[in-house]
């Protein structure tokens, strides 16, 4: 079941995922199906342990499902090799995590350039120019050469958003992107993420506990016990 | 990581220094021994046994068989019967640089103060100068050598023996061989640095030695110098085959000392290599800790699209950087300390005499030290690198995010 609709950036069908071994084995995802549309922001909400993040990592090809299929654009990725999934992450997917996970030893500019270096489509100057432009977009144009340690928590998360957008991926996956920020910074980061994604026609999937954030998304998908509930 | 780097620098540096020293003393010993006793010594004619004579008469490969056979089973007639003929034959070997006829005999040297046993070496001076460093071993310089050349009754005496007899240049003394007693004058003193030689050996003109030792013909041995000293064992075998006289290369003559030097060299290399090994273990620990500390960063790089090989390469690069800096630092330290040690004043006597530490500058020491460090450092880097590459980004991020 390939993706024929060009508006759909990502689709998964009947995803199952088990975690743990032996008696501690848990059926975390129990047949989840889902589509993410370009220029559309979807919030996945639900109580802790319901499988939201597990689903997000499966969609981001960081993990492999026990059963089910995942398509990114026209490619079935759920059974592909580690190298193919890694290449697909580089080209098609941008991640924003609850913790910014910036490389502390590098500047904001270097952090944003890292995905571009791996993709290798731009030369050094073009990469630096794009990174500067993205940092301008997130309001950090004057702090491009600051080390990650010299930025505040909100600023670091904004750098992480810029980094997720660096390779112009079709899909942005965000796991509690505002979970570690105060109200002001939460709003700022969410607005940035959704505005830039919509401008570029990217599909955004956000896992959040924050009802205010969820309510501002185009669609809310509540989840419980490893399944979407209406 | 800095401690590991320092360990690699010290390990490589000390490896180079110890190898430079041990091989320096070895080379000095070889130079001394070659400059005194030559590269090959031809002595003692083979005695034809009934077995060999029969073999020679009926078997076309008899001579080959005899030379390749057990040398310890041979019988010899002492000395060289016809040194002139043998010298002519020896000069036809392409690698032979010089040949000197030597007549050796035991004497009692009697000065007006003391007497002591000694060995006279009857030589033809010009021939002997081509097979030894006697000219440079003379203490009084070229003038003393000329004094010996022009004096039929002249002697060149080892400095240690002269000290024992309390004589010096210009003094006379009596040499006694059997019942024959003759008076000679010391024209020059020499010092090889090898005390076993300097305390017994007296050089005199060959004709005078024949007269003193009552040996009107023949020689005790022929001393041979070579253009390529390393070919001495092969040349000695060929010379034995052709000349039917025993021929001993310097490597065979000095086997026990050379083996001792080799053992010392290997022992020093192994001892110092433990520094490199321990540094490698330190580096392994550091990199293994780094993998644990940087799991989040590894996960985020993997999420960006960096492959397992890319992650592995980061840690291998770290190892390579430490290796390159450590190697360059180690080379500099090794070369600096080697130079410093070579200028260090120290008086060594025994199997040779030296006034400074002897060092031998060889690229091979640097290459071997680098290879040892490369094997240790890269092995220490590969294991953490592979561990880092095996990390699953999903597991790491899930562990942090939930």
XYZ file of N, CA, C and O in Angstrom, chain A residues 60-206:
588
model
N 9.929 7.732 12.945
C 11.205 8.381 12.629
C 12.292 7.394 12.248
O 13.450 7.771 12.068
N 11.931 6.127 12.129
C 12.855 5.063 11.701
C 14.035 4.897 12.668
O 15.099 4.432 12.287
N 13.824 5.318 13.917
C 14.854 5.106 14.934
C 14.706 3.721 15.550
O 15.574 3.264 16.286
N 13.600 3.093 15.265
C 13.266 1.823 15.880
C 12.545 0.994 14.808
O 12.092 1.543 13.797
N 12.428 -0.311 15.036
C 11.741 -1.138 14.035
C 10.498 -1.771 14.645
O 10.544 -2.253 15.791
N 9.402 -1.784 13.896
C 8.155 -2.363 14.442
C 8.222 -3.886 14.488
O 8.940 -4.500 13.701
N 7.426 -4.459 15.435
C 7.298 -5.914 15.446
C 6.488 -6.370 14.243
O 6.800 -7.380 13.619
N 5.461 -5.605 13.945
C 4.618 -5.872 12.767
C 4.203 -4.540 12.183
O 4.275 -3.515 12.851
N 3.661 -4.567 10.948
C 3.135 -3.357 10.330
C 4.107 -2.729 9.352
O 5.248 -3.188 9.206
N 3.619 -1.692 8.670
C 4.403 -1.076 7.598
C 4.478 0.432 7.781
O 3.541 1.058 8.292
N 5.590 0.989 7.317
C 5.767 2.451 7.345
C 6.248 2.867 5.958
O 7.217 2.301 5.436
N 5.544 3.837 5.382
C 5.984 4.391 4.094
C 6.418 5.835 4.302
O 5.746 6.600 4.994
N 7.496 6.166 3.688
C 7.910 7.572 3.658
C 7.991 7.937 2.198
O 8.729 7.282 1.437
N 7.207 8.943 1.794
C 6.976 9.230 0.381
C 6.512 7.920 -0.263
O 5.581 7.319 0.230
N 7.196 7.424 -1.261
C 6.715 6.219 -1.926
C 7.475 4.965 -1.496
O 7.331 3.915 -2.100
N 8.270 5.097 -0.467
C 9.148 3.973 -0.115
C 8.712 3.273 1.163
O 8.450 3.930 2.174
N 8.638 1.944 1.068
C 8.345 1.148 2.257
C 9.634 1.064 3.077
O 10.639 0.548 2.610
N 9.604 1.607 4.287
C 10.846 1.695 5.072
C 10.875 0.741 6.260
O 11.930 0.530 6.863
N 9.734 0.166 6.615
C 9.695 -0.607 7.863
C 10.588 -1.835 7.832
O 11.088 -2.264 8.873
N 10.798 -2.417 6.658
C 11.642 -3.618 6.585
C 13.005 -3.340 5.952
O 13.711 -4.275 5.606
N 13.316 -2.075 5.765
C 14.562 -1.767 5.045
C 15.786 -1.913 5.967
O 15.658 -2.033 7.183
N 16.944 -1.871 5.346
C 18.202 -2.062 6.102
C 18.496 -0.837 6.978
O 17.926 0.242 6.764
N 19.401 -1.026 7.900
C 19.792 0.080 8.787
C 20.349 1.249 7.967
O 20.041 2.409 8.242
N 21.124 0.917 6.933
C 21.716 1.986 6.104
C 20.642 2.775 5.382
O 20.698 4.006 5.303
N 19.621 2.064 4.828
C 18.535 2.753 4.101
C 17.725 3.625 5.057
O 17.333 4.750 4.712
N 17.464 3.102 6.247
C 16.680 3.884 7.218
C 17.468 5.108 7.674
O 16.917 6.199 7.837
N 18.786 4.918 7.814
C 19.635 6.051 8.224
C 19.638 7.124 7.132
O 19.520 8.325 7.419
N 19.725 6.684 5.873
C 19.725 7.631 4.751
C 18.381 8.363 4.676
O 18.331 9.570 4.405
N 17.297 7.616 4.928
C 15.964 8.227 4.886
C 15.806 9.264 5.996
O 15.217 10.331 5.788
N 16.345 8.973 7.174
C 16.290 9.947 8.282
C 17.009 11.231 7.886
O 16.549 12.332 8.149
N 18.165 11.047 7.239
C 18.980 12.209 6.861
C 18.227 13.102 5.874
O 18.240 14.320 5.989
N 17.537 12.467 4.925
C 16.948 13.224 3.826
C 15.520 13.693 4.116
O 15.129 14.795 3.726
N 14.745 12.852 4.790
C 13.298 13.117 4.874
C 12.788 13.513 6.247
O 11.654 13.957 6.359
N 13.568 13.289 7.304
C 13.003 13.463 8.651
C 13.853 14.424 9.487
O 15.078 14.340 9.487
N 13.160 15.334 10.191
C 13.833 16.204 11.160
C 13.253 15.924 12.534
O 12.040 15.757 12.673
N 14.117 15.815 13.527
C 13.654 15.518 14.894
C 13.833 16.723 15.813
O 14.843 17.422 15.734
N 12.840 16.906 16.691
C 13.027 17.833 17.814
C 12.638 17.048 19.066
O 11.533 16.498 19.129
N 13.572 16.971 20.016
C 13.311 16.185 21.230
C 13.035 17.120 22.409
O 13.258 18.329 22.337
N 12.548 16.479 23.499
C 12.263 17.261 24.699
C 13.539 17.958 25.183
O 13.525 19.116 25.568
N 14.623 17.203 25.165
C 15.931 17.793 25.481
C 16.582 18.126 24.144
O 16.526 17.325 23.214
N 17.172 19.287 24.088
C 17.661 19.785 22.791
C 18.729 18.900 22.168
O 18.859 18.822 20.967
N 19.535 18.200 22.975
C 20.604 17.322 22.478
C 21.559 18.037 21.530
O 21.963 17.481 20.507
N 21.882 19.275 21.841
C 22.884 19.965 21.006
C 24.271 19.461 21.379
O 24.495 18.981 22.490
N 25.195 19.570 20.421
C 26.587 19.212 20.710
C 27.213 20.393 21.461
O 27.390 21.474 20.868
N 27.491 20.163 22.728
C 27.903 21.262 23.604
C 29.217 21.923 23.172
O 29.443 23.082 23.442
N 30.070 21.146 22.514
C 31.409 21.669 22.154
C 31.360 22.519 20.889
O 32.371 23.107 20.492
N 30.185 22.570 20.227
C 30.082 23.275 18.942
C 29.194 24.506 19.066
O 28.354 24.600 19.961
N 29.373 25.419 18.104
C 28.559 26.638 18.085
C 27.163 26.315 17.556
O 26.933 25.231 17.001
N 26.266 27.282 17.725
C 24.903 27.119 17.208
C 24.951 26.864 15.710
O 24.251 25.981 15.175
N 25.809 27.623 15.017
C 25.927 27.490 13.560
C 26.378 26.068 13.188
O 25.795 25.429 12.298
N 27.402 25.576 13.878
C 27.915 24.223 13.596
C 26.840 23.170 13.847
O 26.723 22.203 13.101
N 26.088 23.355 14.940
C 25.031 22.392 15.254
C 23.997 22.317 14.138
O 23.551 21.246 13.781
N 23.654 23.486 13.596
C 22.645 23.505 12.522
C 23.229 22.926 11.223
O 22.518 22.326 10.416
N 24.522 23.099 11.052
C 25.155 22.606 9.812
C 25.374 21.094 9.809
O 25.613 20.497 8.759
N 25.287 20.471 10.983
C 25.628 19.036 11.065
C 24.796 18.141 10.149
O 25.354 17.308 9.424
N 23.470 18.274 10.137
C 22.700 17.409 9.215
C 23.061 17.695 7.748
O 23.090 16.784 6.926
N 23.342 18.968 7.451
C 23.681 19.343 6.059
C 25.006 18.723 5.645
O 25.177 18.299 4.511
N 25.946 18.676 6.572
C 27.257 18.057 6.267
C 27.063 16.603 5.878
O 27.706 16.097 4.966
N 26.166 15.924 6.584
C 25.960 14.507 6.289
C 25.262 14.329 4.941
O 25.640 13.458 4.156
N 24.269 15.174 4.683
C 23.531 15.047 3.415
C 24.450 15.381 2.231
O 24.384 14.745 1.177
N 25.295 16.375 2.405
C 26.323 16.679 1.403
C 25.822 17.304 0.124
O 26.456 17.179 -0.925
N 24.649 17.942 0.177
C 24.123 18.563 -1.052
C 24.697 19.953 -1.289
O 24.718 20.442 -2.412
N 25.092 20.616 -0.225
C 25.563 22.001 -0.334
C 27.056 22.072 -0.023
O 27.593 21.216 0.702
N 27.711 23.098 -0.591
C 29.114 23.262 -0.224
C 29.189 24.039 1.105
O 28.160 24.473 1.639
N 30.386 24.196 1.616
C 30.582 24.765 2.949
C 29.917 26.141 3.087
O 29.230 26.417 4.080
N 30.108 26.976 2.086
C 29.555 28.343 2.164
C 28.037 28.328 2.125
O 27.366 29.071 2.866
N 27.497 27.474 1.247
C 26.027 27.384 1.132
C 25.431 26.861 2.440
O 24.381 27.338 2.882
N 26.123 25.880 3.039
C 25.634 25.320 4.312
C 25.628 26.403 5.393
O 24.647 26.540 6.133
N 26.724 27.175 5.452
C 26.830 28.216 6.478
C 25.739 29.273 6.267
O 25.098 29.730 7.227
N 25.502 29.617 4.993
C 24.482 30.636 4.683
C 23.099 30.140 5.088
O 22.309 30.880 5.696
N 22.810 28.860 4.774
C 21.485 28.325 5.121
C 21.341 28.241 6.648
O 20.266 28.570 7.182
N 22.408 27.815 7.316
C 22.342 27.703 8.774
C 22.096 29.078 9.393
O 21.290 29.217 10.325
N 22.784 30.093 8.853
C 22.592 31.463 9.376
C 21.149 31.910 9.155
O 20.524 32.505 10.029
N 20.617 31.588 7.941
C 19.251 31.989 7.617
C 18.260 31.314 8.570
O 17.311 31.945 9.055
N 18.472 30.016 8.850
C 17.571 29.300 9.770
C 17.662 29.870 11.184
O 16.644 30.023 11.865
N 18.882 30.214 11.602
C 19.046 30.784 12.944
C 18.405 32.173 13.017
O 17.857 32.563 14.053
N 18.461 32.892 11.887
C 17.735 34.189 11.817
C 16.247 33.932 12.013
O 15.585 34.629 12.787
N 15.723 32.906 11.305
C 14.292 32.587 11.375
C 13.850 32.268 12.803
O 12.716 32.550 13.178
N 14.741 31.634 13.581
C 14.350 31.280 14.962
C 14.769 32.369 15.955
O 14.753 32.164 17.166
N 15.218 33.487 15.416
C 15.520 34.641 16.265
C 16.886 34.598 16.928
O 17.111 35.223 17.960
N 17.808 33.841 16.338
C 19.142 33.746 16.956
C 20.233 34.206 15.991
O 21.366 33.733 16.065
N 19.868 35.123 15.091
C 20.823 35.587 14.083
C 22.066 36.212 14.669
O 23.139 36.172 14.059
N 21.936 36.762 15.883
C 23.092 37.429 16.487
C 23.880 36.492 17.416
O 24.832 36.908 18.055
N 23.461 35.223 17.469
C 24.155 34.297 18.388
C 24.662 33.048 17.663
O 24.850 31.988 18.275
N 24.904 33.204 16.383
C 25.268 32.033 15.572
C 26.579 31.384 16.035
O 26.747 30.189 15.886
N 27.498 32.212 16.549
C 28.820 31.658 16.909
C 28.954 31.336 18.390
O 30.023 30.956 18.839
N 27.840 31.444 19.091
C 27.896 31.081 20.517
C 27.886 29.559 20.666
O 27.181 28.858 19.933
N 28.647 29.092 21.640
C 28.605 27.663 21.939
C 27.239 27.332 22.527
O 26.589 28.198 23.123
N 26.864 26.056 22.379
C 25.559 25.637 22.911
C 25.456 25.939 24.403
O 24.381 26.313 24.894
N 26.571 25.822 25.096
C 26.564 26.054 26.558
C 26.338 27.525 26.894
O 26.003 27.854 28.027
N 26.540 28.402 25.903
C 26.376 29.840 26.163
C 24.972 30.328 25.811
O 24.729 31.529 25.760
N 24.062 29.391 25.524
C 22.679 29.757 25.182
C 21.743 29.311 26.306
O 22.021 28.325 26.996
N 20.615 30.013 26.432
C 19.616 29.620 27.441
C 18.875 28.376 26.959
O 19.004 27.974 25.790
N 18.058 27.764 27.841
C 17.313 26.554 27.481
C 16.412 26.784 26.279
O 16.353 25.972 25.358
N 15.702 27.923 26.284
C 14.797 28.247 25.175
C 15.565 28.439 23.885
O 15.144 27.977 22.809
N 16.696 29.122 23.997
C 17.521 29.365 22.796
C 18.080 28.049 22.245
O 18.113 27.837 21.031
N 18.478 27.170 23.151
C 19.011 25.884 22.701
C 17.927 25.092 21.957
O 18.205 24.465 20.941
N 16.694 25.151 22.474
C 15.625 24.400 21.807
C 15.318 25.015 20.450
O 14.977 24.315 19.499
N 15.489 26.339 20.343
C 15.265 27.000 19.043
C 16.350 26.577 18.047
O 16.079 26.394 16.867
N 17.567 26.412 18.552
C 18.644 25.902 17.674
C 18.286 24.487 17.212
O 18.477 24.132 16.040
N 17.701 23.703 18.143
C 17.324 22.329 17.787
C 16.249 22.339 16.697
O 16.253 21.480 15.799
N 15.323 23.329 16.747
C 14.294 23.447 15.703
C 14.965 23.782 14.368
O 14.666 23.170 13.321
N 15.880 24.736 14.407
C 16.600 25.110 13.174
C 17.348 23.905 12.618
O 17.367 23.674 11.401
N 17.948 23.128 13.501
C 18.695 21.937 13.063
C 17.755 20.922 12.412
O 18.093 20.298 11.408
N 16.535 20.762 12.993
C 15.570 19.806 12.430
C 15.135 20.211 11.028
O 14.807 19.361 10.205
N 15.168 21.524 10.771
C 14.712 22.024 9.464
C 15.845 22.122 8.442
O 15.602 22.419 7.273
N 17.060 21.829 8.883
C 18.248 22.116 8.063
C 18.218 21.483 6.683
O 18.536 22.126 5.682
N 17.835 20.228 6.601
C 17.858 19.526 5.304
C 16.534 19.620 4.562
O 16.298 18.857 3.610
N 15.671 20.547 4.983
C 14.321 20.705 4.410
C 13.607 19.352 4.331
O 13.182 18.909 3.262
N 13.481 18.665 5.479
C 12.853 17.336 5.448
C 11.355 17.444 5.190
O 10.740 18.481 5.483
N 10.772 16.373 4.679
C 9.326 16.362 4.424
C 8.560 16.194 5.724
O 7.397 16.569 5.815
N 9.209 15.624 6.736
C 8.523 15.284 7.988
C 9.314 15.842 9.182
O 10.528 15.658 9.248
N 8.578 16.517 10.103
C 9.198 16.950 11.361
C 8.516 16.172 12.477
O 7.286 16.208 12.595
N 9.321 15.457 13.245
C 8.786 14.699 14.372
C 9.299 15.346 15.652
O 10.500 15.508 15.824
N 8.353 15.737 16.515
C 8.758 16.452 17.729
C 8.206 15.730 18.951
O 7.008 15.481 19.040
N 9.111 15.347 19.833
C 8.721 14.623 21.047
C 8.797 15.580 22.230
O 9.894 15.912 22.683
N 7.625 16.040 22.694
C 7.563 16.999 23.803
C 8.536 18.163 23.577
O 9.387 18.441 24.438
N 8.434 18.854 22.451
C 9.443 19.866 22.136
C 9.442 21.037 23.117
O 10.433 21.747 23.237
N 8.319 21.196 23.820
C 8.240 22.328 24.758
C 8.218 21.842 26.203
O 8.017 22.626 27.127
N 8.401 20.568 26.388
C 8.262 19.949 27.708
C 9.236 20.478 28.740
O 8.991 20.372 29.935
N 10.322 21.048 28.273
C 11.372 21.480 29.195
C 11.471 23.007 29.253
O 12.458 23.531 29.749
N 10.450 23.689 28.701
C 10.534 25.151 28.592
C 9.436 25.832 29.399
O 8.385 25.232 29.674
N 9.654 27.115 29.729
C 8.598 27.877 30.411
C 7.526 28.258 29.395
O 7.669 28.013 28.198
N 6.466 28.862 29.872
C 5.294 29.135 29.020
C 5.672 30.008 27.832
O 5.294 29.728 26.677
N 6.441 31.070 28.077
C 6.808 31.997 27.004
C 7.602 31.281 25.923
O 7.291 31.366 24.728
N 8.629 30.566 26.375
C 9.476 29.866 25.408
C 8.711 28.748 24.717
O 8.956 28.456 23.548
N 7.789 28.088 25.437
C 6.983 27.022 24.837
C 6.218 27.562 23.642
O 6.243 26.976 22.546
N 5.549 28.686 23.870
C 4.762 29.291 22.790
C 5.652 29.679 21.627
O 5.302 29.435 20.458
N 6.798 30.242 21.962
C 7.727 30.715 20.934
C 8.215 29.558 20.052
O 8.172 29.622 18.816
N 8.628 28.480 20.713
C 9.174 27.331 19.967
C 8.073 26.687 19.133
O 8.283 26.354 17.953
N 6.887 26.525 19.723
C 5.797 25.899 18.968
C 5.428 26.740 17.749
O 5.257 26.206 16.642
N 5.310 28.036 17.949
C 4.975 28.917 16.829
C 5.998 28.812 15.718
O 5.643 28.747 14.535
N 7.251 28.821 16.113
C 8.347 28.715 15.134
C 8.231 27.440 14.325
O 8.283 27.448 13.090
N 8.071 26.370 15.050
C 8.030 25.044 14.434
C 6.897 24.943 13.440
O 7.086 24.528 12.280
N 5.724 25.352 13.873
C 4.555 25.202 13.002
C 4.593 26.203 11.853
O 4.285 25.850 10.716
N 5.025 27.421 12.137
C 5.054 28.434 11.069
C 6.028 28.029 9.967
O 5.666 27.996 8.789
N 7.255 27.678 10.376
C 8.282 27.326 9.383
C 7.893 26.069 8.616
O 8.095 25.966 7.407
N 7.283 25.099 9.338
C 6.890 23.852 8.686
C 5.787 24.112 7.671
O 5.813 23.571 6.552
N 4.843 24.934 8.055
C 3.737 25.230 7.130
C 4.245 25.982 5.915
O 3.820 25.732 4.794
N 5.133 26.936 6.151
C 5.705 27.716 5.037
C 6.412 26.804 4.038
O 6.386 27.019 2.835
N 7.048 25.756 4.543
C 7.817 24.852 3.683
C 7.042 23.606 3.285
O 7.588 22.707 2.647
N 5.798 23.514 3.692
C 4.974 22.356 3.324
C 5.438 21.068 3.953
O 5.442 20.014 3.317
N 5.827 21.140 5.198
C 6.311 19.933 5.870
C 5.230 19.371 6.798
O 4.456 20.115 7.376
N 5.223 18.047 6.911
C 4.278 17.400 7.828
C 4.896 17.424 9.219
O 6.053 17.065 9.376
N 4.094 17.889 10.200
C 4.630 17.966 11.568
C 3.800 17.056 12.479
O 2.582 17.111 12.471
N 4.506 16.198 13.200
C 3.838 15.339 14.182
C 4.456 15.667 15.543
O 5.671 15.566 15.720
N 3.569 16.099 16.472
C 4.071 16.499 17.795
C 3.477 15.583 18.855
O 2.253 15.390 18.903
